[in-house]
């Protein structure tokens, strides 16, 4: 039995299947209509898109490069935890789906590096910054995938959290980032469904399979909540984060805490449908707030992982560096090919010009 028979395709499973996504899509189509020669402030004020050739404050440019690069690096490093299961997936069908998913993440990295390049930075430089630790990637990818159920938990929880955070980015004020996000979110939505389906099947399998699914959910729940970033509202906010400025610039549309709460509210219901218990004794419905209350997040662990001391930081970055070094010949070949094509195009243009010059005037 495949989960698709029982998971209702008409019931939204994630934020990319909600009205928020449709509104962002409609907004993106309308975003082309904007006042000519508008200043940066006027564009932000009118909730219009800033495009690469527009004037923009250097701090806005810097913030976008930091966030988009971190996002791109996350997609590329994020291929590793599930990539290690491609050879061990339990069936040919699962293997084909997993390969497609991991490949999609590489594609997302590509769109995002391209979006970052429109801000005047070179992809090679961004990769150098990832490799020598000057730029970050998401904390979540420093955790190990111990069993097949971890691929289910990543799809369900990690992709679910990623979409919750990224659907509002489809309305980001910077055009190339917003447009990239529209496609990324649609693909991530498919990824989340496949994760849900893996867990759905395991939960309807043997006792050992159910235990494996529960163990994976236990290990990924806390790190998934950390993906949204530190508290940035209320008493728990430490200050010094980027949210306030990024919201004023229309880069972020919601606080980290708002998005985390929406995620919890959505996941509690899905966990129930799956038959999984979320590992939080403080999880309870709060009638007054109209939201699920949840327990404290282990921010010491988050800080340790960010500092490079998570379970897999060293392994992830050394694998990435090795892949980069081993791929040097591909980049060299592609560069040589592009130069050859450009030289051919130039010489063809010159020949056409000579022909025109030789033609007698009419
Ligand atoms: N990990 O003031 P804020 C995916 C840092 S893609 C590491 O809140 P901001 C797809 C933050 O950089 C997942 N660092 O910062 C997939 C800042 O440090 P800095 C990635 C984190 O930027 C699925 C400091 O803490 N998604 O999963 C994290 O306004 C499955 C203060 O934080 C994106 O990148 C963290 N979790 O908000 C792939 C989405 N959280 O730079 C494969 C785009 C915070 O000052 C398999 N990014 N920090 O040194 C964003 O929306 C934002 O950058 C946030 C952080 C929300 C992550």
Coordinates of C-alpha atoms and ligand atoms in Angstrom, one line a residue:
X1 CA 0.0 0.0 0.0
X2 CA 1.3 3.4 -0.9
X3 CA 0.5 6.4 1.2
X4 CA -0.8 8.4 -1.8
X5 CA -4.0 6.2 -1.5
X6 CA -4.7 7.5 1.9
X7 CA -3.2 11.0 2.0
X8 CA -5.9 13.3 0.6
X9 CA -4.2 15.3 -2.1
X10 CA -6.8 18.1 -1.7
X11 CA -6.0 18.7 2.0
X12 CA -3.1 21.2 2.3
X13 CA -0.1 19.6 3.9
X14 CA 2.2 22.6 4.0
X15 CA 2.4 26.3 3.5
X16 CA 3.1 26.0 -0.2
X17 CA -0.4 24.4 -0.6
X18 CA -2.1 27.2 1.2
X19 CA -3.8 30.5 0.2
X20 CA -0.6 32.3 1.3
X21 CA 1.3 30.8 -1.5
X22 CA -1.4 31.5 -4.1
X23 CA -1.5 35.1 -2.9
X24 CA 2.4 35.4 -3.2
X25 CA 2.2 33.9 -6.7
X26 CA -0.5 36.4 -7.8
X27 CA 1.5 39.3 -6.1
X28 CA 4.6 38.2 -8.1
X29 CA 2.7 38.5 -11.4
X30 CA 1.5 42.0 -10.5
X31 CA 4.9 43.1 -9.2
X32 CA 6.1 44.1 -12.7
X33 CA 3.8 47.1 -12.6
X34 CA 5.9 49.7 -10.8
X35 CA 6.5 53.4 -11.0
X36 CA 9.4 54.3 -13.4
X37 CA 12.6 55.6 -11.8
X38 CA 11.2 55.1 -8.3
X39 CA 13.8 55.4 -5.5
X40 CA 14.5 52.5 -3.2
X41 CA 12.5 54.0 -0.4
X42 CA 9.5 54.6 -2.7
X43 CA 9.6 51.0 -3.9
X44 CA 9.7 49.6 -0.4
X45 CA 7.0 52.0 0.7
X46 CA 4.8 50.9 -2.2
X47 CA 5.6 47.2 -1.5
X48 CA 7.1 46.9 -5.0
X49 CA 10.1 44.7 -6.0
X50 CA 13.6 46.0 -6.0
X51 CA 15.5 44.8 -9.1
X52 CA 19.2 44.3 -9.6
X53 CA 19.9 47.6 -11.5
X54 CA 17.9 49.7 -9.0
X55 CA 19.8 51.8 -6.5
X56 CA 19.8 50.2 -3.1
X57 CA 21.5 50.9 0.3
X58 CA 24.7 48.9 0.7
X59 CA 23.3 47.4 4.0
X60 CA 20.3 46.1 2.1
X61 CA 22.6 44.5 -0.5
X62 CA 24.8 43.0 2.2
X63 CA 21.9 41.6 4.2
X64 CA 20.5 39.9 1.0
X65 CA 23.9 38.5 0.1
X66 CA 24.2 37.1 3.6
X67 CA 20.7 35.5 3.7
X68 CA 20.6 34.3 0.1
X69 CA 24.1 32.8 0.3
X70 CA 23.3 31.1 3.6
X71 CA 20.2 29.7 2.0
X72 CA 22.0 28.5 -1.1
X73 CA 24.7 26.9 1.1
X74 CA 22.0 25.2 3.1
X75 CA 20.4 23.6 0.0
X76 CA 23.8 22.3 -1.2
X77 CA 25.0 21.0 2.2
X78 CA 21.4 19.7 2.8
X79 CA 21.9 17.2 0.0
X80 CA 24.3 15.2 2.2
X81 CA 22.1 13.8 5.0
X82 CA 19.6 12.2 2.6
X83 CA 22.2 11.6 -0.2
X84 CA 23.9 9.1 2.1
X85 CA 20.7 7.0 1.8
X86 CA 20.4 6.9 -1.9
X87 CA 22.3 3.5 -2.1
X88 CA 20.3 2.1 0.9
X89 CA 16.7 3.2 0.1
X90 CA 14.4 0.2 0.7
X91 CA 13.1 -0.1 -2.9
X92 CA 13.7 1.0 -6.4
X93 CA 10.7 3.4 -6.2
X94 CA 12.1 5.0 -3.0
X95 CA 15.6 5.2 -4.6
X96 CA 14.2 7.0 -7.7
X97 CA 12.2 9.5 -5.5
X98 CA 15.2 10.2 -3.3
X99 CA 17.5 10.8 -6.1
X100 CA 15.0 13.3 -7.6
X101 CA 14.7 15.0 -4.3
X102 CA 18.4 15.4 -3.6
X103 CA 18.9 16.6 -7.2
X104 CA 16.1 19.2 -6.6
X105 CA 18.1 20.6 -3.7
X106 CA 21.1 21.1 -5.9
X107 CA 18.8 22.9 -8.4
X108 CA 17.6 25.2 -5.5
X109 CA 21.2 26.0 -4.7
X110 CA 21.7 26.9 -8.3
X111 CA 18.7 29.3 -8.4
X112 CA 19.9 30.9 -5.2
X113 CA 23.5 31.4 -6.1
X114 CA 22.3 32.9 -9.4
X115 CA 20.0 35.3 -7.4
X116 CA 22.9 36.2 -5.1
X117 CA 25.1 36.9 -8.2
X118 CA 22.6 39.6 -9.3
X119 CA 23.8 41.5 -6.3
X120 CA 27.3 41.7 -7.6
X121 CA 29.1 38.9 -5.9
X122 CA 30.6 35.9 -7.6
X123 CA 29.5 32.3 -6.9
X124 CA 33.1 31.2 -6.5
X125 CA 33.6 33.8 -3.8
X126 CA 30.5 32.6 -2.0
X127 CA 31.7 29.0 -2.0
X128 CA 35.1 30.1 -0.7
X129 CA 33.2 31.8 2.2
X130 CA 31.3 28.6 2.9
X131 CA 34.4 26.5 2.8
X132 CA 36.4 28.6 5.1
X133 CA 33.6 29.2 7.6
X134 CA 33.0 32.9 6.9
X135 CA 29.4 32.1 5.9
X136 CA 26.9 29.8 7.6
X137 CA 24.4 27.1 6.5
X138 CA 21.4 26.0 8.4
X139 CA 22.0 24.3 11.7
X140 CA 19.7 21.5 10.8
X141 CA 22.1 19.8 8.4
X142 CA 24.6 19.0 11.1
X143 CA 22.5 16.1 12.5
X144 CA 23.0 12.5 11.3
X145 CA 20.6 10.3 9.4
X146 CA 20.8 7.1 11.4
X147 CA 17.9 5.1 9.9
X148 CA 15.7 5.2 6.8
X149 CA 13.0 6.8 8.9
X150 CA 15.3 9.9 9.1
X151 CA 14.6 10.5 5.4
X152 CA 10.9 10.6 6.3
X153 CA 11.5 12.9 9.2
X154 CA 13.6 15.3 7.1
X155 CA 11.0 15.5 4.4
X156 CA 8.1 15.9 6.8
X157 CA 9.7 18.2 9.4
X158 CA 12.7 19.9 7.7
X159 CA 11.0 20.5 4.4
X160 CA 7.9 21.5 6.3
X161 CA 9.8 24.1 8.3
X162 CA 11.7 25.3 5.3
X163 CA 8.4 25.9 3.3
X164 CA 6.8 27.7 6.3
X165 CA 9.8 30.0 6.3
X166 CA 10.1 30.4 2.5
X167 CA 6.5 31.0 1.4
X168 CA 6.6 34.5 2.8
X169 CA 10.0 34.9 1.0
X170 CA 8.0 34.6 -2.3
X171 CA 6.9 38.2 -1.4
X172 CA 10.4 39.3 -0.5
X173 CA 11.2 42.9 -1.7
X174 CA 14.1 41.7 -3.8
X175 CA 12.8 40.5 -7.2
X176 CA 15.3 37.7 -8.1
X177 CA 15.1 36.1 -4.6
X178 CA 11.3 36.3 -4.5
X179 CA 11.0 34.7 -8.0
X180 CA 13.4 31.9 -7.1
X181 CA 11.4 31.1 -4.0
X182 CA 8.1 30.6 -5.9
X183 CA 9.6 27.6 -7.7
X184 CA 11.6 26.3 -4.7
X185 CA 8.5 26.3 -2.5
X186 CA 6.5 24.3 -5.0
X187 CA 9.2 21.7 -5.2
X188 CA 9.7 21.6 -1.5
X189 CA 6.0 20.9 -1.1
X190 CA 6.4 17.7 -3.1
X191 CA 9.4 16.8 -0.9
X192 CA 7.3 17.3 2.2
X193 CA 4.6 15.0 0.9
X194 CA 7.2 12.2 0.2
X195 CA 8.5 12.5 3.7
X196 CA 5.0 12.3 5.1
X197 CA 4.4 9.3 3.0
X198 CA 7.5 7.5 4.2
X199 CA 6.5 8.0 7.8
X200 CA 2.8 7.1 7.0
X201 CA 3.9 3.7 5.7
X202 CA 6.3 3.0 8.5
X203 CA 3.6 3.8 11.0
X204 CA 1.4 1.3 9.4
X205 CA 4.1 -1.4 9.3
X206 CA 5.7 -3.5 12.0
X207 CA 6.3 -2.6 15.6
X208 CA 10.0 -2.1 14.7
X209 CA 9.1 0.2 11.8
X210 CA 6.8 2.3 14.1
X211 CA 9.6 2.5 16.7
X212 CA 12.0 3.6 14.0
X213 CA 9.6 6.4 12.8
X214 CA 9.0 7.6 16.4
X215 CA 12.7 7.6 17.1
X216 CA 13.4 9.8 14.0
X217 CA 10.6 12.2 14.9
X218 CA 12.0 12.4 18.5
X219 CA 15.5 13.4 17.2
X220 CA 14.4 15.9 14.4
X221 CA 11.6 17.8 16.2
X222 CA 13.9 20.0 18.4
X223 CA 16.4 20.8 15.6
X224 CA 13.5 21.6 13.2
X225 CA 12.2 24.2 15.7
X226 CA 15.7 25.8 15.8
X227 CA 15.7 26.2 12.0
X228 CA 13.5 29.3 12.3
X229 CA 16.3 31.1 14.2
X230 CA 16.5 32.6 17.7
X231 CA 13.6 34.2 19.5
X232 CA 12.9 37.7 18.1
X233 CA 9.7 38.7 19.8
X234 CA 8.6 39.2 23.4
X235 CA 10.7 38.8 26.5
X236 CA 12.7 35.8 25.1
X237 CA 14.2 38.0 22.3
X238 CA 17.9 38.6 23.0
X239 CA 18.1 41.6 20.7
X240 CA 20.8 42.1 18.1
X241 CA 19.1 39.9 15.4
X242 CA 18.3 41.0 11.9
X243 CA 14.5 40.6 12.0
X244 CA 13.4 44.2 12.7
X245 CA 15.5 45.7 9.9
X246 CA 14.8 42.9 7.5
X247 CA 11.0 43.3 8.1
X248 CA 11.3 47.1 7.5
X249 CA 13.0 46.3 4.2
X250 CA 10.3 43.7 3.2
X251 CA 12.9 40.9 3.1
X252 CA 11.3 39.0 6.0
X253 CA 7.6 39.3 6.3
X254 CA 7.1 37.6 9.7
X255 CA 9.2 37.1 12.8
X256 CA 11.1 33.9 13.5
X257 CA 8.7 33.2 16.4
X258 CA 5.5 33.8 14.3
X259 CA 6.7 31.3 11.7
X260 CA 7.8 28.7 14.4
X261 CA 4.3 29.0 16.0
X262 CA 2.5 28.4 12.7
X263 CA 4.8 25.4 12.1
X264 CA 4.0 23.9 15.5
X265 CA 0.2 24.5 14.9
X266 CA 0.4 22.7 11.6
X267 CA 2.6 19.8 12.7
X268 CA 0.6 18.9 15.8
X269 CA -2.3 17.9 13.7
X270 CA -0.2 16.0 11.2
X271 CA 1.6 14.1 13.9
X272 CA -1.7 13.0 15.2
X273 CA -2.8 11.9 11.7
X274 CA 0.5 9.9 11.4
X275 CA 0.1 8.4 14.9
X276 CA 3.4 9.9 16.1
X277 CA 3.9 11.6 19.4
X278 CA 5.8 14.8 19.3
X279 CA 8.6 14.7 22.0
X280 CA 7.4 17.7 24.1
X281 CA 5.6 17.2 27.4
X282 CA 4.6 20.9 27.4
X283 CA 2.7 20.7 24.1
X284 CA -0.9 21.8 24.8
X285 CA -3.7 23.7 23.1
X286 CA -4.0 27.3 24.5
X287 CA -7.6 28.3 24.0
X288 CA -6.9 32.0 24.9
X289 CA -4.1 32.3 22.3
X290 CA -5.7 30.0 19.8
X291 CA -2.3 28.3 19.4
X292 CA -0.4 25.3 20.7
X293 CA 1.9 26.1 23.6
X294 CA 5.2 24.3 23.4
X295 CA 8.3 23.7 25.6
X296 CA 11.6 25.5 25.8
X297 CA 14.1 25.1 22.9
X298 CA 17.6 24.1 23.7
X299 CA 19.4 27.2 22.6
X300 CA 22.7 26.1 24.1
X301 CA 22.6 23.2 21.6
X302 CA 21.8 25.6 18.8
X303 CA 24.7 27.9 19.7
X304 CA 27.1 24.9 19.9
X305 CA 26.0 23.7 16.4
X306 CA 26.4 27.2 15.0
X307 CA 29.9 27.3 16.4
X308 CA 30.8 24.2 14.5
X309 CA 30.4 21.7 17.4
X310 CA 27.3 19.8 16.2
X311 CA 27.3 16.0 15.6
X312 CA 28.2 16.4 11.9
X313 CA 29.7 19.8 11.3
X314 CA 33.2 18.6 10.5
X315 CA 32.0 15.8 8.3
X316 CA 29.6 18.0 6.3
X317 CA 32.2 20.7 5.5
X318 CA 35.0 18.3 4.7
X319 CA 32.8 16.3 2.4
X320 CA 31.7 19.6 0.7
X321 CA 35.4 20.7 0.3
X322 CA 36.3 17.4 -1.2
X323 CA 33.4 17.5 -3.6
X324 CA 34.5 21.0 -4.6
X325 CA 38.1 20.0 -5.2
X326 CA 37.1 16.8 -7.1
X327 CA 34.8 18.9 -9.3
X328 CA 37.5 21.4 -10.3
X329 CA 38.0 19.7 -13.7
X330 CA 34.2 20.1 -14.5
X331 CA 34.4 23.8 -13.8
X332 CA 37.5 24.2 -15.9
X333 CA 36.0 22.2 -18.8
X334 CA 32.7 24.3 -18.6
X335 CA 34.7 27.5 -18.6
X336 CA 36.9 26.4 -21.5
X337 CA 33.7 25.4 -23.4
X338 CA 32.0 28.7 -22.7
X339 CA 35.1 30.6 -23.9
X340 CA 35.2 28.6 -27.1
X341 CA 31.5 29.3 -27.7
X342 CA 31.9 33.0 -27.1
X343 CA 35.0 33.1 -29.5
X344 CA 32.9 31.4 -32.2
X345 CA 30.0 33.8 -31.7
X346 CA 32.4 36.8 -32.0
X347 CA 34.0 35.5 -35.1
X348 CA 30.6 34.7 -36.7
X349 CA 29.5 38.3 -36.0
X350 CA 32.7 39.6 -37.5
X351 CA 32.2 37.6 -40.7
X352 CA 28.6 38.9 -41.0
X353 CA 29.8 42.4 -40.5
X354 CA 32.5 41.9 -43.2
X355 CA 29.8 40.5 -45.6
X356 CA 27.6 43.5 -45.0
X357 CA 30.5 45.9 -45.5
X358 CA 31.3 44.3 -48.8
X359 CA 27.7 44.6 -50.1
X360 CA 27.2 47.4 -52.7
X361 CA 25.1 50.3 -51.3
X362 CA 21.5 50.1 -52.6
Ligands
LIG1 N1 21.1 27.9 11.2 O1 18.4 37.5 13.2 P1 18.3 36.2 12.8 C1 16.1 23.8 3.6 C2 21.7 32.9 12.4 S1 16.8 25.4 3.4 C3 22.2 28.7 11.2 O2 17.0 35.5 12.9 P2 18.0 36.2 9.9 C4 15.7 23.1 2.3 C5 21.5 34.0 11.4 O3 22.2 33.7 10.2 C6 17.1 25.9 5.1 N2 22.2 30.0 11.5 O4 18.8 36.1 11.3 C7 16.1 21.7 2.4 C8 22.1 35.1 12.2 O5 23.6 35.0 12.1 P3 24.6 36.1 11.4 C9 17.7 27.2 5.1 C10 21.0 30.6 11.8 O6 19.0 35.9 8.8 C11 15.3 20.8 3.1 C12 21.8 34.9 13.6 O7 21.5 33.5 13.7 N3 16.7 28.2 4.9 O8 15.9 23.4 4.6 C13 19.8 29.8 11.9 O9 17.2 37.4 9.8 C14 15.7 19.4 3.2 C15 20.6 35.7 14.1 O10 19.4 35.2 13.4 C16 17.0 29.4 4.7 O11 18.1 29.8 4.7 C17 19.9 28.5 11.6 N4 18.8 27.7 11.7 O12 17.0 35.0 10.0 C18 17.3 21.2 1.8 C19 15.8 30.4 4.5 N5 18.9 30.7 12.3 O13 24.3 35.9 9.9 C20 17.7 19.9 1.9 C21 16.3 31.8 4.3 C22 19.4 31.9 12.5 O14 24.1 37.4 11.9 C23 16.9 19.0 2.6 N6 16.8 32.4 5.5 N7 20.7 31.8 12.2 O15 25.9 35.7 11.8 C24 16.1 33.0 6.4 O16 14.9 33.0 6.4 C25 16.8 33.6 7.6 O17 18.2 33.7 7.3 C26 16.7 32.8 8.9 C27 17.4 33.6 10.0 C28 15.2 32.7 9.4 C29 17.3 31.4 8.9

